[in-house]
Amino acid sequence: MATGENSLKRNPNMSNAFREVLAVRNSDFPLPNQVTMLGADPVLSTRFRIGETCAAVLAGIGVAVSDIWAQRTGRRQNVSINVRHAAAALRSTGYALRPGADGAWGSIVSRDHLAMRQITQPWPTKDGRWFLPHFGLPNLKARVLNVLKCKPNPVSVAKAVEGWDALDLESAIDEAKACGAMVRSREEWTAHPHGQTLAAKPIVEIIKIGDSDPEPFPNGPRPLSGINVLDLTRILAGPIAARTLAEHGAEVLMVTGAEVPQITEHVIDTSHGKRSCYLNLKDEDEVKSLRTLVADADVFSQGYRPGVMEKLGFGPEDLARIRPGIVCASISCFGEDGPLSHRAGWEQVAQTVTGICHDSGQGKPMLLPAAACDYTTGYLAAYGILLALARRAMDGGSYHVRASLCQSGMFIDRQGQVTFPGENLDLNPDELDSLRQQSDTAVGPLRHLGPVLALSETPPDWTRPTPVLGSDLPLWLERHDHNTIG
């Protein structure tokens, strides 16, 4: 067993999740005994073990970082994670604060985003089922409203959804390339062909897609010093993956388009430690700039629907030809395979189809009080990338890491449920303040959660504050090959 005996006694259910995380590792490294997980769910207002599940993945990240540190130095690190802190990490954007016009610190979450949440909820349908339409971005919101023929307010949306049979509405939303899904039970999802496809896969896939020479980690004071990461993702899961790599010393360059819709508060909270540039992938000259960046990248992470990057010439096999030894990460809602893989999706959609939403409420479906699928998927993707980099260092090769929101939802569901007292739970203000740090960012002062994983030699940290999108040139900073390691 890869965790300390005392930790197992404190939290036996966490050990099941941690075993599943470590099963992906499949490493020749000796199993560590320096991992401590403290605490238990419920931390937030749900019966699902979302804090414990996230803590298991974060502990896995700690093990993977320790593996890399052992390659660099011959020394392993002690890894520690508190379940309460892991649960807080699932709501990091909601806990971020900035000063208002009166100087008082308040939430960075906008009124528009709160209004979106009010209508991105499960609503009853004509045939006695429930359906969740998703209104997350202006372009997707417009498509959903065009299908429903309603206004973006709860009364109008509820009335419109009530006029449809659930599966008919799901098909119409899919045809319109919008987002939404019928609420399914766990049993319905596990019987569905797509649920069966995901059930046959590990929680994160690491697929070797090409041969190349081993690439030992460059010298440097941090576990990922000298590792270049291209981050072509947005909103939550993908940015969390790249932000996690930045915590351990990677050089992360976000690439997006000036006209690509974003959610400002998520950009602010998921961009710590990164730089940001604009590239228009419809412009051939700027596509060439991206190819130039790829040639000196170690990681290429993207969150487009399956098949989109292949059409642009940046599919995993294309990337491995441009840069042998690259680690490609694909992060999606439904995964790369199966009958629903073409569909767009968000956190709420993953909860809706996998049975979580069905089982969360009292008498009616309800969403979790945290974006547990998004954050867990982001951390799983980071974990897979770390493992792939370690394999590349020893054996060489190019790798494709695949993670999905629905797979993470199924992982959460497998951990079982706890007794929930039915009251509103949260971390208390003192706990949250102890986890926050203050940054002077390009968008002003910010109080936000810092990294919650603890490592004994290289504490996770971000070396630069969150930037303004597009504020950097599409260039890598010069690599520094340090002669000493911290």
PDB file of C-alpha atoms in Angstrom, residues 178-325:
ATOM      1  CA  ALA A 178     -24.983  23.829 -27.793  1.00  0.00           C
ATOM      2  CA  CYS A 179     -24.659  22.355 -24.290  1.00  0.00           C
ATOM      3  CA  GLY A 180     -27.169  20.528 -22.134  1.00  0.00           C
ATOM      4  CA  ALA A 181     -28.221  17.057 -21.052  1.00  0.00           C
ATOM      5  CA  MET A 182     -31.007  14.952 -19.595  1.00  0.00           C
ATOM      6  CA  VAL A 183     -30.541  14.075 -15.938  1.00  0.00           C
ATOM      7  CA  ARG A 184     -29.627  10.396 -15.714  1.00  0.00           C
ATOM      8  CA  SER A 185     -29.356   8.084 -12.750  1.00  0.00           C
ATOM      9  CA  ARG A 186     -26.142   6.226 -12.035  1.00  0.00           C
ATOM     10  CA  GLU A 187     -27.804   3.031 -13.273  1.00  0.00           C
ATOM     11  CA  GLU A 188     -28.875   4.644 -16.542  1.00  0.00           C
ATOM     12  CA  TRP A 189     -25.378   6.006 -17.137  1.00  0.00           C
ATOM     13  CA  THR A 190     -23.596   2.745 -16.407  1.00  0.00           C
ATOM     14  CA  ALA A 191     -25.965   0.997 -18.838  1.00  0.00           C
ATOM     15  CA  HIS A 192     -25.424   3.646 -21.525  1.00  0.00           C
ATOM     16  CA  PRO A 193     -22.864   2.743 -24.242  1.00  0.00           C
ATOM     17  CA  HIS A 194     -20.867   5.851 -23.452  1.00  0.00           C
ATOM     18  CA  GLY A 195     -20.803   5.141 -19.740  1.00  0.00           C
ATOM     19  CA  GLN A 196     -19.603   1.623 -20.536  1.00  0.00           C
ATOM     20  CA  THR A 197     -16.851   3.029 -22.764  1.00  0.00           C
ATOM     21  CA  LEU A 198     -15.547   5.216 -19.958  1.00  0.00           C
ATOM     22  CA  ALA A 199     -15.885   2.476 -17.349  1.00  0.00           C
ATOM     23  CA  ALA A 200     -13.365   0.378 -19.297  1.00  0.00           C
ATOM     24  CA  LYS A 201     -10.715   3.115 -19.049  1.00  0.00           C
ATOM     25  CA  PRO A 202      -8.483   4.355 -16.228  1.00  0.00           C
ATOM     26  CA  ILE A 203      -9.274   7.694 -14.570  1.00  0.00           C
ATOM     27  CA  VAL A 204      -6.604   9.308 -16.752  1.00  0.00           C
ATOM     28  CA  GLU A 205      -5.076   7.699 -19.832  1.00  0.00           C
ATOM     29  CA  ILE A 206      -1.370   7.875 -20.702  1.00  0.00           C
ATOM     30  CA  ILE A 207      -0.813   6.549 -24.217  1.00  0.00           C
ATOM     31  CA  LYS A 208       2.596   6.315 -25.877  1.00  0.00           C
ATOM     32  CA  ILE A 209       2.222   7.682 -29.418  1.00  0.00           C
ATOM     33  CA  GLY A 210       5.794   7.809 -30.674  1.00  0.00           C
ATOM     34  CA  ASP A 211       9.422   6.924 -30.037  1.00  0.00           C
ATOM     35  CA  SER A 212      12.164   9.355 -29.107  1.00  0.00           C
ATOM     36  CA  ASP A 213      15.341   9.427 -27.049  1.00  0.00           C
ATOM     37  CA  PRO A 214      15.093   9.751 -23.262  1.00  0.00           C
ATOM     38  CA  GLU A 215      15.107  13.352 -22.035  1.00  0.00           C
ATOM     39  CA  PRO A 216      16.383  13.603 -18.466  1.00  0.00           C
ATOM     40  CA  PHE A 217      15.058  16.585 -16.563  1.00  0.00           C
ATOM     41  CA  PRO A 218      17.255  19.670 -16.910  1.00  0.00           C
ATOM     42  CA  ASN A 219      19.005  20.973 -13.827  1.00  0.00           C
ATOM     43  CA  GLY A 220      17.119  23.531 -11.824  1.00  0.00           C
ATOM     44  CA  PRO A 221      15.849  24.419  -8.345  1.00  0.00           C
ATOM     45  CA  ARG A 222      12.267  23.184  -8.873  1.00  0.00           C
ATOM     46  CA  PRO A 223      10.917  19.796  -9.944  1.00  0.00           C
ATOM     47  CA  LEU A 224       9.732  21.166 -13.331  1.00  0.00           C
ATOM     48  CA  SER A 225      12.435  23.775 -13.908  1.00  0.00           C
ATOM     49  CA  GLY A 226      13.197  23.975 -17.627  1.00  0.00           C
ATOM     50  CA  ILE A 227       9.882  22.393 -18.704  1.00  0.00           C
ATOM     51  CA  ASN A 228       7.924  24.446 -21.272  1.00  0.00           C
ATOM     52  CA  VAL A 229       4.126  24.088 -21.286  1.00  0.00           C
ATOM     53  CA  LEU A 230       1.703  25.397 -23.928  1.00  0.00           C
ATOM     54  CA  ASP A 231      -1.766  25.893 -22.439  1.00  0.00           C
ATOM     55  CA  LEU A 232      -4.511  26.125 -25.088  1.00  0.00           C
ATOM     56  CA  THR A 233      -7.375  25.689 -22.632  1.00  0.00           C
ATOM     57  CA  ARG A 234      -9.939  27.912 -20.919  1.00  0.00           C
ATOM     58  CA  ILE A 235     -12.552  28.105 -18.151  1.00  0.00           C
ATOM     59  CA  LEU A 236     -11.500  25.527 -15.487  1.00  0.00           C
ATOM     60  CA  ALA A 237     -10.220  21.966 -15.958  1.00  0.00           C
ATOM     61  CA  GLY A 238      -7.513  22.706 -18.538  1.00  0.00           C
ATOM     62  CA  PRO A 239      -6.274  25.904 -16.890  1.00  0.00           C
ATOM     63  CA  ILE A 240      -6.119  24.093 -13.525  1.00  0.00           C
ATOM     64  CA  ALA A 241      -3.891  21.416 -15.086  1.00  0.00           C
ATOM     65  CA  ALA A 242      -1.417  23.988 -16.414  1.00  0.00           C
ATOM     66  CA  ARG A 243      -1.612  26.084 -13.224  1.00  0.00           C
ATOM     67  CA  THR A 244      -0.643  22.958 -11.278  1.00  0.00           C
ATOM     68  CA  LEU A 245       2.427  22.466 -13.481  1.00  0.00           C
ATOM     69  CA  ALA A 246       3.353  26.106 -12.883  1.00  0.00           C
ATOM     70  CA  GLU A 247       3.188  25.465  -9.119  1.00  0.00           C
ATOM     71  CA  HIS A 248       6.138  23.102  -9.513  1.00  0.00           C
ATOM     72  CA  GLY A 249       8.341  25.339 -11.655  1.00  0.00           C
ATOM     73  CA  ALA A 250       7.163  24.810 -15.252  1.00  0.00           C
ATOM     74  CA  GLU A 251       7.224  27.723 -17.689  1.00  0.00           C
ATOM     75  CA  VAL A 252       3.577  27.969 -18.803  1.00  0.00           C
ATOM     76  CA  LEU A 253       2.500  30.048 -21.793  1.00  0.00           C
ATOM     77  CA  MET A 254      -1.259  30.411 -22.310  1.00  0.00           C
ATOM     78  CA  VAL A 255      -2.303  30.673 -25.957  1.00  0.00           C
ATOM     79  CA  THR A 256      -5.745  32.002 -26.865  1.00  0.00           C
ATOM     80  CA  GLY A 257      -7.385  34.268 -29.406  1.00  0.00           C
ATOM     81  CA  ALA A 258      -8.328  37.878 -28.771  1.00  0.00           C
ATOM     82  CA  GLU A 259     -11.943  37.140 -29.737  1.00  0.00           C
ATOM     83  CA  VAL A 260     -12.321  33.839 -27.866  1.00  0.00           C
ATOM     84  CA  PRO A 261     -15.055  34.125 -25.187  1.00  0.00           C
ATOM     85  CA  GLN A 262     -13.805  33.812 -21.617  1.00  0.00           C
ATOM     86  CA  ILE A 263     -15.154  33.943 -18.072  1.00  0.00           C
ATOM     87  CA  THR A 264     -13.119  36.703 -16.432  1.00  0.00           C
ATOM     88  CA  GLU A 265     -13.150  35.403 -12.865  1.00  0.00           C
ATOM     89  CA  HIS A 266     -11.887  31.988 -13.977  1.00  0.00           C
ATOM     90  CA  VAL A 267      -9.108  33.614 -16.012  1.00  0.00           C
ATOM     91  CA  ILE A 268      -8.062  35.617 -12.951  1.00  0.00           C
ATOM     92  CA  ASP A 269      -8.011  32.616 -10.630  1.00  0.00           C
ATOM     93  CA  THR A 270      -6.550  29.929 -12.907  1.00  0.00           C
ATOM     94  CA  SER A 271      -3.711  31.938 -14.462  1.00  0.00           C
ATOM     95  CA  HIS A 272      -1.327  32.257 -11.505  1.00  0.00           C
ATOM     96  CA  GLY A 273       2.224  31.485 -12.537  1.00  0.00           C
ATOM     97  CA  LYS A 274       1.576  31.778 -16.277  1.00  0.00           C
ATOM     98  CA  ARG A 275       2.310  34.112 -19.167  1.00  0.00           C
ATOM     99  CA  SER A 276      -0.288  34.801 -21.884  1.00  0.00           C
ATOM    100  CA  CYS A 277      -0.206  35.487 -25.625  1.00  0.00           C
ATOM    101  CA  TYR A 278      -2.724  35.831 -28.430  1.00  0.00           C
ATOM    102  CA  LEU A 279      -2.561  33.733 -31.590  1.00  0.00           C
ATOM    103  CA  ASN A 280      -5.288  33.488 -34.219  1.00  0.00           C
ATOM    104  CA  LEU A 281      -5.337  29.894 -35.436  1.00  0.00           C
ATOM    105  CA  LYS A 282      -7.237  30.976 -38.555  1.00  0.00           C
ATOM    106  CA  ASP A 283      -4.218  33.049 -39.631  1.00  0.00           C
ATOM    107  CA  GLU A 284      -1.469  31.020 -41.335  1.00  0.00           C
ATOM    108  CA  ASP A 285       1.349  33.258 -40.067  1.00  0.00           C
ATOM    109  CA  GLU A 286       0.141  32.885 -36.505  1.00  0.00           C
ATOM    110  CA  VAL A 287      -0.289  29.134 -36.990  1.00  0.00           C
ATOM    111  CA  LYS A 288       3.398  29.111 -37.966  1.00  0.00           C
ATOM    112  CA  SER A 289       4.174  30.925 -34.712  1.00  0.00           C
ATOM    113  CA  LEU A 290       2.399  28.190 -32.786  1.00  0.00           C
ATOM    114  CA  ARG A 291       4.380  25.516 -34.648  1.00  0.00           C
ATOM    115  CA  THR A 292       7.562  27.341 -33.662  1.00  0.00           C
ATOM    116  CA  LEU A 293       6.477  27.301 -30.025  1.00  0.00           C
ATOM    117  CA  VAL A 294       5.622  23.593 -30.265  1.00  0.00           C
ATOM    118  CA  ALA A 295       9.123  22.789 -31.519  1.00  0.00           C
ATOM    119  CA  ASP A 296      10.554  23.872 -28.149  1.00  0.00           C
ATOM    120  CA  ALA A 297       7.681  22.726 -25.935  1.00  0.00           C
ATOM    121  CA  ASP A 298       7.593  19.781 -23.565  1.00  0.00           C
ATOM    122  CA  VAL A 299       3.825  19.816 -22.980  1.00  0.00           C
ATOM    123  CA  PHE A 300       0.914  20.825 -25.233  1.00  0.00           C
ATOM    124  CA  SER A 301      -2.410  20.951 -23.369  1.00  0.00           C
ATOM    125  CA  GLN A 302      -5.705  21.647 -25.158  1.00  0.00           C
ATOM    126  CA  GLY A 303      -9.388  21.516 -24.315  1.00  0.00           C
ATOM    127  CA  TYR A 304     -11.137  21.648 -27.681  1.00  0.00           C
ATOM    128  CA  ARG A 305     -13.749  19.112 -28.747  1.00  0.00           C
ATOM    129  CA  PRO A 306     -12.178  15.876 -30.039  1.00  0.00           C
ATOM    130  CA  GLY A 307     -11.042  16.279 -33.656  1.00  0.00           C
ATOM    131  CA  VAL A 308     -10.743  20.082 -33.701  1.00  0.00           C
ATOM    132  CA  MET A 309      -6.965  20.255 -33.191  1.00  0.00           C
ATOM    133  CA  GLU A 310      -6.405  17.483 -35.758  1.00  0.00           C
ATOM    134  CA  LYS A 311      -8.127  19.651 -38.390  1.00  0.00           C
ATOM    135  CA  LEU A 312      -5.744  22.494 -37.514  1.00  0.00           C
ATOM    136  CA  GLY A 313      -2.683  20.260 -37.803  1.00  0.00           C
ATOM    137  CA  PHE A 314      -2.046  20.056 -34.053  1.00  0.00           C
ATOM    138  CA  GLY A 315      -3.381  16.618 -33.211  1.00  0.00           C
ATOM    139  CA  PRO A 316      -1.194  14.420 -30.984  1.00  0.00           C
ATOM    140  CA  GLU A 317       0.461  12.596 -33.897  1.00  0.00           C
ATOM    141  CA  ASP A 318       1.086  15.929 -35.677  1.00  0.00           C
ATOM    142  CA  LEU A 319       2.670  17.348 -32.532  1.00  0.00           C
ATOM    143  CA  ALA A 320       4.857  14.271 -32.061  1.00  0.00           C
ATOM    144  CA  ARG A 321       6.190  14.739 -35.603  1.00  0.00           C
ATOM    145  CA  ILE A 322       6.917  18.425 -34.998  1.00  0.00           C
ATOM    146  CA  ARG A 323       8.471  17.772 -31.603  1.00  0.00           C
ATOM    147  CA  PRO A 324       9.388  14.137 -30.830  1.00  0.00           C
ATOM    148  CA  GLY A 325       9.152  13.607 -27.095  1.00  0.00           C
TER     149      GLY A 325
END
